[in-house]
Amino acid sequence: MIFLKNNNKNKNNGSYGKISSSNTKRIGIIFIILIIITSYGLFFYLQSSTETNIKTNLFDQQKQRQTDSTRAVSQHASSDLNLVLTSLKSLANYGYIQQGELTNYKARGLLQETYLQINSIVDRLFIVDKNGIVMVNMVPKGEKPFVGNNISKFDWITQTKIEKKSIFSNGFMELDGKYRIALTYPIINRDTGQYIGLVGAVIPTIQFFSHYGNIYDIDSRFLVAYDSNDNYIATPRHQLLGKNYFGNEVQQFFHYNDIQNNLYHKVFSGQPSYTVYDFGTGERLNTGYPIFLQNKPVYFVFVVTPTSTIYSHVNDILFTQRIETFSLLAGITAAIAVLIVFLIKWNSGMYYEVKRRTKELHEANELLKVHDKMQQEFINIAAHELRTPTQAIVGYCGLVGNHHEKRDEILEAISRNAERLQRLTNDILDVARIESKALNLNKEQFKLNELISNVVKDYKSQIEKQVEKIKLVYNNEEYRREKNDLVVKADRGRIAQVISNLISNAIKFTKERADEESTGTITITTIEKKETKEVVINVKDTGTGIDPEILSRLFTKFATKSQSGGTGLGLFISKSIIKSHGGRIWAENNKDGNIGSTFSFSLSMNI
């Protein structure tokens, strides 16, 4: 009996052990599942939080860039419209037109010349008499000029006559189906104050605003513009052209979106603003800015971007990262021990990976900011430098007819500003070629010392004509005695351009230092270095020297502190030309008495 009892007890203990083992396995499986679920939940939580932060930062950066871009569009449009108004003012003040001779051949010629200057902006330029009759009309080739037509039905014609001031019209549709705006300037006799008529220009709005951005494709960033009556004058949705934004038809189209309406109310009142909204076709970032003319908001421009395009690139990166991390996590679930160890490592790795990716995105964004700033700086400086000679030329052209006794002086000023405009244009084109890696070289063998002598000879002639107290010396006597020609294989014209830039800079800074009793000296020397098979050209002056503030960035764009002004593009272009030839260019202040500076560059003599 005792034996049987013990037997039953062992059986019971075995059953208890099986149950305990089964429970342990069950608990272990449940524990593994909980770990996996927790791990996946933690993964998705961290991933979502990180992506949200990245997207928020990118969106804020994009919002600021778009706001800056919208302001730039407004300023550029304002600048172009003011250019047209300046041209109209010059025409209205022209002598023959002032006397009422609106169809005089000289007046026609001046109108034709002005039209050629601004026809990239306007498509019609005309003179209207006091009764609203078109007297002269410049139009694109093949279009009817409408000379003799009465256009006094247009309110901007009547408004100019009544108010006797320049008018910026609201949008209007013409018979050819094009939407336009008009700019006018009254012709008022300076002596009598009598209203004679007006000079006007008509601008096709679609063509005009397409210069500043996309107005055709609503699936990417696009541009919309309105007049002072809140009517569309440019939009990719052509069915809304000419419609009032707050009208019932447009409001129905946008489902009476209060967020969007508040934005437009604010911008139409003259205040820049932005917002994000969705009227049923996807979320949009909309930034608006008034176009100020004569210190008043006359037109309004908006830049609209589907937010999906903002996030598309970052979503690709985050999706790839998510797949990679998820695959790693799925592989780890095979064993609990490896899972626990790997989860710790994964969390640490994930943190540093996200930090690294965020840093990379931040650095990329900073580079974009720098690029945008440099591009904006380039546009502003180039626009300013180009506008100065352009306005001078336009102004002097308007004076020619009124001041015959100063005709030669005025023509000389026009020629001087035209040459300056040509130099600026060539510099800007060279910078564009350099930055697009399209600076082509036409290499040939030539005598370097002969080229330098010719450039020096040209500058000596200029200095003598301008009676400058500057001595220009080319120290190549050694090569004359030995009849040794420095032969190089390079682009003759580009090397001449570099030498001219350095001599021109030397003259400018030497003039700034020279006074009535002293004479500046510029010395050009060539040194042949046979051991390195190269020649070094030095341009040494006794000018003001290089300002320490810009010494480190001397050969970059816009690096200048000259009293004479300038864009600072010459040295940047020179460096790019010499670098394209495999040479070097450098500069330093002279050490002999701290007078002036020396600019040098090297060229290979391997032919």
XYZ file of C-alpha atoms in Angstrom:
607
model
C 0.000 0.000 0.000
C 2.794 2.331 0.823
C 4.485 1.540 -2.492
C 1.327 2.242 -4.426
C 0.858 5.543 -2.680
C 4.395 6.591 -3.487
C 3.839 5.628 -7.110
C 0.788 7.825 -7.355
C 2.690 10.667 -5.759
C 5.457 10.417 -8.407
C 2.837 10.417 -11.126
C 1.328 13.515 -9.677
C 4.772 15.167 -9.475
C 5.388 14.306 -13.179
C 2.095 15.818 -14.211
C 2.890 18.918 -12.175
C 6.318 19.160 -13.897
C 4.734 18.919 -17.351
C 2.202 21.560 -16.422
C 4.962 23.804 -15.054
C 7.040 23.310 -18.208
C 4.043 24.061 -20.431
C 3.241 27.180 -18.435
C 6.866 28.300 -18.664
C 6.841 27.882 -22.444
C 3.522 29.649 -22.690
C 4.796 32.476 -20.512
C 8.027 32.576 -22.543
C 6.106 32.771 -25.829
C 3.824 35.453 -24.424
C 6.904 37.313 -23.144
C 8.543 37.123 -26.597
C 5.332 38.310 -28.276
C 5.074 41.194 -25.803
C 8.692 42.134 -26.470
C 8.094 41.993 -30.233
C 4.894 44.039 -29.958
C 6.604 46.549 -27.651
C 9.586 46.737 -29.972
C 7.430 47.326 -33.024
C 5.324 49.838 -31.153
C 8.445 51.666 -29.967
C 9.858 51.599 -33.482
C 6.774 53.109 -35.055
C 6.470 55.691 -32.283
C 10.081 56.856 -32.604
C 9.902 56.767 -36.410
C 6.706 58.800 -36.468
C 8.031 61.336 -33.951
C 11.301 61.766 -35.847
C 9.573 62.119 -39.218
C 7.147 64.652 -37.787
C 9.996 66.784 -36.437
C 11.906 66.588 -39.717
C 8.823 67.435 -41.777
C 7.961 70.343 -39.476
C 11.458 71.796 -39.767
C 11.541 71.363 -43.535
C 8.107 72.921 -43.906
C 9.105 75.978 -41.842
C 12.245 76.379 -43.952
C 10.279 76.011 -47.185
C 7.701 78.513 -45.938
C 10.430 81.093 -45.285
C 12.097 80.464 -48.655
C 8.765 80.780 -50.457
C 7.967 84.001 -48.575
C 11.344 85.424 -49.624
C 10.762 84.226 -53.195
C 7.312 85.876 -53.333
C 8.786 89.153 -52.065
C 11.508 88.922 -54.744
C 8.872 88.361 -57.477
C 6.963 91.416 -56.212
C 10.107 93.561 -56.212
C 11.196 92.428 -59.682
C 7.724 93.040 -61.126
C 7.679 96.470 -59.494
C 11.122 97.234 -60.937
C 10.052 96.239 -64.470
C 6.837 98.279 -64.278
C 8.753 101.301 -62.971
C 11.157 100.915 -65.901
C 8.198 101.136 -68.297
C 6.834 104.167 -66.412
C 10.244 105.887 -66.599
C 10.297 105.306 -70.354
C 6.788 106.771 -70.701
C 7.807 109.805 -68.645
C 10.830 110.411 -70.879
C 8.597 110.261 -73.980
C 6.012 112.613 -72.453
C 8.722 115.202 -71.695
C 10.265 115.054 -75.188
C 10.399 118.473 -76.850
C 8.265 117.837 -79.951
C 5.665 115.876 -77.998
C 5.517 118.672 -75.411
C 4.622 121.096 -78.209
C 1.778 118.862 -79.376
C 3.604 117.510 -82.451
C 2.523 113.948 -81.641
C 3.085 112.519 -85.119
C 6.372 114.287 -85.873
C 8.872 111.883 -87.475
C 11.353 112.495 -84.658
C 8.681 111.679 -82.104
C 7.904 108.493 -84.050
C 11.578 107.595 -84.135
C 11.927 108.084 -80.386
C 8.791 105.993 -79.797
C 10.217 103.228 -81.996
C 13.554 103.316 -80.140
C 11.823 103.161 -76.749
C 9.612 100.299 -77.925
C 12.650 98.241 -78.900
C 14.051 98.736 -75.382
C 10.956 97.582 -73.485
C 9.132 95.265 -75.921
C 10.146 92.283 -73.791
C 7.676 93.677 -71.229
C 5.027 95.529 -73.291
C 3.404 94.519 -76.570
C 2.020 97.973 -77.492
C 3.380 101.477 -77.049
C 1.264 104.419 -78.227
C 0.505 108.137 -78.109
C -3.102 109.327 -77.690
C -4.288 112.923 -78.167
C -6.534 114.788 -75.736
C -9.663 113.391 -77.427
C -8.588 109.784 -76.971
C -7.557 109.250 -80.625
C -4.558 106.953 -81.212
C -1.966 109.050 -83.084
C 1.051 106.686 -83.104
C 1.095 103.019 -82.132
C 3.990 100.546 -81.960
C 2.805 96.911 -82.054
C 4.372 93.491 -82.701
C 5.026 92.626 -86.324
C 1.891 91.480 -88.099
C -0.590 93.133 -85.719
C -2.924 96.002 -86.612
C -1.688 99.361 -85.167
C -5.201 100.879 -84.552
C -3.994 104.376 -85.526
C -6.963 106.764 -85.725
C -9.156 104.703 -83.363
C -10.927 106.397 -80.474
C -10.087 104.517 -77.257
C -11.549 107.001 -74.810
C -14.006 104.284 -73.730
C -11.284 102.810 -71.541
C -11.581 104.211 -68.029
C -7.789 104.485 -67.680
C -7.726 106.864 -70.677
C -10.371 109.104 -69.104
C -8.785 108.811 -65.640
C -5.399 109.983 -66.969
C -7.031 113.012 -68.598
C -9.014 113.964 -65.496
C -6.373 113.327 -62.837
C -3.405 114.366 -65.037
C -1.117 111.753 -63.504
C 0.245 108.334 -64.330
C -2.294 105.510 -64.114
C -1.831 101.758 -63.554
C -4.987 100.171 -64.924
C -6.867 97.137 -63.740
C -7.000 94.110 -66.022
C -9.091 94.053 -69.188
C -9.755 91.566 -71.985
C -9.176 92.718 -75.597
C -10.628 91.384 -78.833
C -7.681 89.035 -79.412
C -8.574 87.176 -76.209
C -5.479 88.323 -74.312
C -5.754 89.770 -70.824
C -3.793 92.994 -70.343
C -3.002 95.894 -68.041
C -2.121 99.426 -69.148
C 0.321 102.084 -67.883
C -0.120 105.731 -68.891
C 1.688 109.033 -68.401
C 0.018 112.382 -69.234
C 1.522 114.795 -71.758
C 1.207 118.225 -70.115
C 2.786 121.321 -71.604
C 5.312 122.596 -69.077
C 4.690 126.230 -69.969
C 0.894 126.364 -70.176
C -0.133 123.357 -68.088
C -2.400 122.285 -70.958
C -3.306 118.590 -71.266
C -2.152 117.439 -74.721
C -2.693 113.709 -74.491
C -0.890 110.717 -73.032
C 1.795 108.135 -73.670
C 0.701 104.608 -72.845
C 1.904 101.009 -72.821
C -0.122 97.803 -72.750
C 1.266 94.678 -71.064
C -0.085 91.129 -71.616
C -0.379 89.837 -68.063
C 0.118 86.124 -68.778
C 3.348 86.795 -70.679
C 4.531 89.337 -68.095
C 4.064 87.219 -64.965
C 5.345 84.047 -66.638
C 8.805 85.694 -66.468
C 8.729 85.254 -62.689
C 7.296 81.772 -62.256
C 5.028 78.948 -63.436
C 1.486 80.062 -64.326
C 0.496 76.950 -66.276
C 0.838 73.836 -64.079
C -1.184 73.683 -60.841
C 0.403 70.369 -59.815
C 3.664 72.117 -58.919
C 4.519 75.532 -57.498
C 2.626 78.168 -59.480
C 1.988 81.917 -59.478
C -1.287 83.898 -59.373
C -1.716 87.682 -59.762
C -4.592 90.123 -59.139
C -5.358 93.774 -59.861
C -6.561 96.407 -57.385
C -10.198 95.312 -57.934
C -9.315 91.801 -56.669
C -9.720 90.390 -60.197
C -7.485 87.643 -61.590
C -4.962 88.920 -64.151
C -2.739 85.805 -64.255
C -3.582 82.249 -63.160
C -3.136 78.645 -64.366
C -6.929 78.294 -64.058
C -7.735 80.274 -67.207
C -11.479 79.946 -66.645
C -11.088 82.316 -63.673
C -9.159 85.003 -65.594
C -10.831 88.380 -65.106
C -13.128 87.037 -62.357
C -13.331 88.682 -58.953
C -11.793 86.552 -56.234
C -14.585 87.350 -53.773
C -17.258 86.852 -56.444
C -19.732 83.989 -56.131
C -18.251 81.931 -58.987
C -14.713 81.917 -57.547
C -15.932 81.399 -53.998
C -17.966 78.376 -55.081
C -14.885 76.984 -56.817
C -12.871 77.249 -53.575
C -15.828 76.134 -51.383
C -15.930 79.453 -49.508
C -12.665 78.678 -47.722
C -12.415 81.083 -44.753
C -8.684 80.467 -44.181
C -7.916 81.294 -47.806
C -10.254 84.309 -47.771
C -8.594 85.774 -44.659
C -5.204 85.517 -46.385
C -6.454 87.380 -49.467
C -8.181 90.071 -47.397
C -4.892 90.741 -45.594
C -2.704 90.835 -48.728
C -5.212 92.953 -50.678
C -5.028 95.475 -47.817
C -1.287 95.835 -48.514
C 0.203 93.400 -45.968
C 2.342 90.374 -46.944
C 1.074 87.120 -45.460
C 0.911 83.330 -45.826
C -1.307 80.393 -44.863
C -1.874 76.666 -45.375
C -5.297 75.363 -46.421
C -7.110 72.591 -48.275
C -10.215 73.329 -50.354
C -10.679 69.703 -51.411
C -7.886 69.099 -53.933
C -4.956 68.778 -51.550
C -3.129 70.937 -49.036
C -1.528 74.160 -50.286
C 1.083 76.611 -48.950
C 0.122 80.084 -50.200
C 2.333 83.192 -49.767
C 1.128 86.603 -50.935
C 2.867 89.950 -51.447
C 1.646 93.329 -52.796
C 3.369 94.917 -55.810
C 4.027 98.509 -54.742
C 4.115 101.239 -57.390
C 4.596 104.868 -56.364
C 4.371 103.679 -52.723
C 0.910 102.159 -53.200
C -0.133 98.495 -53.545
C -1.435 98.296 -57.123
C -1.175 94.610 -58.021
C -0.829 91.483 -55.889
C 1.124 88.294 -56.468
C 0.723 84.916 -54.760
C 2.924 81.829 -54.934
C 1.075 78.549 -54.297
C 2.813 75.229 -53.623
C 1.157 71.805 -53.061
C 2.671 70.653 -49.768
C 2.984 67.156 -51.231
C 5.815 68.412 -53.449
C 7.586 69.806 -50.386
C 7.550 66.455 -48.633
C 8.073 64.167 -51.642
C 11.867 64.080 -51.439
C 12.105 63.648 -47.676
C 9.406 60.961 -47.793
C 11.551 58.930 -50.193
C 14.510 59.134 -47.818
C 12.407 58.309 -44.758
C 10.643 55.423 -46.529
C 13.954 53.838 -47.479
C 15.220 54.250 -43.955
C 11.990 52.799 -42.555
C 12.212 49.689 -44.746
C 15.845 49.087 -43.823
C 15.185 49.441 -40.095
C 12.043 47.336 -40.252
C 13.900 44.511 -42.008
C 16.531 44.515 -39.306
C 13.886 44.456 -36.617
C 12.019 41.558 -38.278
C 15.192 39.473 -38.449
C 15.880 39.963 -34.772
C 12.580 38.366 -33.708
C 14.014 34.854 -34.387
C 15.655 34.673 -30.961
C 14.777 36.442 -27.736
C 18.340 36.772 -26.528
C 19.529 38.345 -29.774
C 16.394 40.448 -29.857
C 17.034 41.985 -26.450
C 20.691 42.710 -27.213
C 19.929 44.033 -30.653
C 17.072 46.226 -29.443
C 19.468 48.058 -27.172
C 21.940 48.504 -30.004
C 19.189 49.379 -32.444
C 17.780 52.096 -30.191
C 21.241 53.584 -29.826
C 21.970 53.227 -33.555
C 18.583 54.628 -34.465
C 19.202 57.704 -32.343
C 22.559 58.426 -33.940
C 21.262 57.554 -37.406
C 18.366 60.001 -37.048
C 20.744 62.589 -35.624
C 23.142 62.062 -38.535
C 20.370 62.238 -41.137
C 18.934 65.335 -39.514
C 22.386 66.907 -39.525
C 22.821 66.045 -43.200
C 19.449 67.576 -44.039
C 20.315 70.631 -41.958
C 23.659 71.027 -43.728
C 21.993 70.591 -47.116
C 19.419 73.213 -46.153
C 22.155 75.620 -45.013
C 23.875 75.169 -48.371
C 20.576 75.964 -50.092
C 20.212 79.078 -47.936
C 23.734 80.211 -48.838
C 23.048 79.521 -52.523
C 19.729 81.389 -52.392
C 21.393 84.324 -50.591
C 24.268 84.450 -53.105
C 21.838 84.218 -56.033
C 19.666 86.980 -54.579
C 22.783 89.093 -53.889
C 23.949 88.503 -57.469
C 20.526 89.478 -58.880
C 20.312 92.613 -56.704
C 23.844 93.817 -57.477
C 23.563 92.978 -61.185
C 20.153 94.681 -61.409
C 21.504 97.769 -59.621
C 24.662 97.969 -61.731
C 22.756 97.404 -64.992
C 20.002 99.850 -64.086
C 22.461 102.726 -63.420
C 23.864 103.009 -66.999
C 20.479 102.039 -68.495
C 18.656 104.842 -66.701
C 21.477 107.246 -67.570
C 21.201 106.335 -71.270
C 17.411 106.705 -71.224
C 17.695 110.035 -69.401
C 20.331 111.460 -71.735
C 18.331 110.297 -74.769
C 15.432 112.365 -73.453
C 17.719 115.408 -73.125
C 19.193 115.295 -76.646
C 16.191 116.959 -78.243
C 16.004 119.728 -75.654
C 19.671 120.693 -75.379
C 21.189 120.873 -78.851
C 24.092 123.008 -77.581
C 25.184 120.087 -75.324
C 24.665 117.382 -77.969
C 28.332 116.283 -78.090
C 28.585 116.182 -74.310
C 25.359 114.167 -74.050
C 26.395 111.745 -76.806
C 29.726 111.203 -75.057
C 27.888 110.435 -71.812
C 25.571 108.012 -73.651
C 28.594 106.292 -75.241
C 30.374 106.062 -71.891
C 27.368 104.500 -70.183
C 26.793 102.149 -73.133
C 30.399 100.925 -72.830
C 29.906 100.433 -69.095
C 26.688 98.516 -69.772
C 28.521 96.323 -72.296
C 31.293 95.560 -69.789
C 28.778 94.669 -67.087
C 26.856 92.469 -69.514
C 30.021 90.647 -70.590
C 31.040 90.114 -66.943
C 27.620 88.709 -66.055
C 27.682 86.406 -69.109
C 31.180 85.202 -68.120
C 29.998 84.460 -64.568
C 27.031 82.527 -65.965
C 29.373 80.494 -68.218
C 31.747 79.811 -65.313
C 29.027 78.668 -62.925
C 27.414 76.455 -65.597
C 30.876 75.042 -66.492
C 30.463 76.337 -70.053
C 33.608 78.487 -70.213
C 35.180 77.182 -73.424
C 38.856 77.869 -74.232
C 40.281 78.327 -77.723
C 43.917 77.426 -77.094
C 46.696 78.352 -79.505
C 50.441 79.014 -79.369
C 51.429 82.683 -79.105
C 54.146 84.970 -77.746
C 53.121 86.013 -74.254
C 55.496 88.983 -74.026
C 54.119 90.329 -77.314
C 50.533 90.031 -76.017
C 51.435 91.847 -72.774
C 53.188 94.616 -74.732
C 50.054 95.197 -76.841
C 47.762 95.347 -73.787
C 50.157 97.749 -72.014
C 50.350 99.920 -75.136
C 46.524 100.216 -75.214
C 46.360 101.246 -71.563
C 49.175 103.761 -71.987
C 47.151 105.382 -74.759
C 44.077 105.570 -72.484
C 46.101 107.060 -69.615
C 47.585 109.739 -71.906
C 44.147 110.680 -73.251
C 42.742 111.040 -69.726
C 45.832 112.987 -68.546
C 46.287 110.602 -65.633
C 49.380 110.964 -63.426
C 50.179 107.262 -63.698
C 53.287 105.640 -65.157
C 52.801 102.209 -66.761
C 55.958 100.097 -67.234
C 56.396 96.650 -68.779
C 59.771 95.299 -67.589
C 60.705 92.855 -70.363
C 64.141 94.262 -71.291
C 65.829 90.931 -70.493
C 63.830 89.173 -73.162
C 64.417 91.954 -75.681
C 68.205 91.665 -75.232
C 68.241 87.893 -75.531
C 65.527 87.854 -78.186
C 63.816 85.214 -76.085
C 60.104 84.812 -76.729
C 57.865 83.449 -73.992
C 55.698 81.038 -76.000
C 52.635 79.565 -74.296
C 49.648 77.552 -75.465
C 46.495 79.186 -74.122
C 43.378 81.153 -75.067
C 44.872 84.436 -76.310
C 41.681 86.456 -75.759
C 41.044 85.134 -72.238
C 44.652 85.689 -71.108
C 44.452 89.237 -72.503
C 41.212 89.646 -70.508
C 42.979 88.607 -67.275
C 45.915 90.983 -67.887
C 43.496 93.808 -68.704
C 41.500 93.141 -65.517
C 44.639 93.284 -63.355
C 45.979 96.444 -65.036
C 42.543 98.104 -64.883
C 42.292 97.347 -61.145
C 45.834 98.638 -60.601
C 44.993 101.907 -62.392
C 41.812 102.348 -60.371
C 43.454 101.852 -56.974
C 46.538 103.849 -57.944
C 44.303 106.785 -58.948
C 42.591 106.603 -55.544
C 45.961 107.039 -53.791
C 47.627 109.533 -56.172
C 47.309 113.258 -55.527
C 48.213 116.404 -57.481
C 51.913 116.244 -56.566
C 52.628 112.512 -56.794
C 52.702 110.107 -59.715
C 51.616 106.492 -59.358
C 53.553 103.648 -60.955
C 52.321 100.295 -62.264
C 54.993 97.735 -63.197
C 54.349 94.547 -65.168
C 57.060 91.868 -65.041
C 57.381 88.337 -66.408
C 59.523 85.674 -64.709
C 60.330 82.400 -66.425
C 60.723 79.482 -64.002
C 62.529 76.815 -65.991
C 62.565 74.291 -63.146
C 58.741 74.184 -63.060
C 58.307 75.026 -66.776
C 56.010 77.924 -66.083
C 55.981 81.691 -66.405
C 54.762 84.093 -63.688
C 53.247 87.460 -64.612
C 53.274 90.167 -61.892
C 51.284 93.424 -61.883
C 52.634 95.668 -59.126
C 51.097 99.060 -58.267
C 51.599 101.919 -55.799
C 47.906 102.219 -55.011
C 45.847 101.908 -51.832
C 46.610 98.226 -51.352
C 44.229 95.386 -50.498
C 41.834 95.939 -47.609
C 42.521 93.220 -44.970
C 38.776 92.736 -44.589
C 38.427 91.257 -48.092
C 41.897 89.741 -48.527
C 40.702 86.212 -47.663
C 37.828 86.358 -50.174
C 39.539 88.496 -52.784
C 38.840 86.236 -55.762
C 35.183 85.573 -54.925
C 32.186 87.346 -56.398
C 31.424 90.889 -55.172
C 34.647 91.151 -53.118
C 35.278 94.896 -53.445
C 35.654 97.972 -51.219
C 36.800 100.365 -53.920
C 35.735 103.991 -53.590
C 35.000 103.837 -57.307
C 32.377 101.131 -56.824
C 32.073 98.123 -59.162
C 30.678 94.618 -58.964
C 33.865 92.823 -57.915
C 33.391 90.243 -60.694
C 36.679 90.861 -62.552
C 38.956 88.946 -60.164
C 36.450 86.082 -59.856
C 36.382 85.735 -63.649
C 40.190 86.042 -63.856
C 40.687 83.277 -61.297
C 38.321 80.971 -63.205
C 40.155 81.625 -66.499
C 43.609 80.952 -65.006
C 42.338 77.881 -63.150
C 40.895 76.554 -66.448
C 44.414 76.829 -67.886
C 45.881 74.827 -64.988
C 47.553 77.891 -63.486
C 47.377 79.804 -60.191
C 46.480 83.387 -59.310
C 47.246 85.202 -56.050
C 47.739 88.652 -54.535
C 49.473 90.362 -51.620
C 50.171 93.829 -50.298
C 53.653 95.125 -51.070
C 56.135 94.887 -48.229
C 58.391 97.744 -49.376
C 56.917 100.626 -47.387
C 53.374 99.153 -47.393
C 52.592 100.988 -50.639
C 50.281 99.271 -53.084
C 49.840 95.593 -53.924
C 51.006 92.935 -56.376
C 48.727 90.562 -58.317
C 50.359 87.516 -59.899
C 49.363 84.521 -61.976
C 51.182 81.584 -63.540
C 50.883 79.767 -66.873
C 52.438 76.503 -67.994
C 55.003 76.749 -70.817
C 54.546 73.109 -71.867
C 53.533 73.260 -75.522
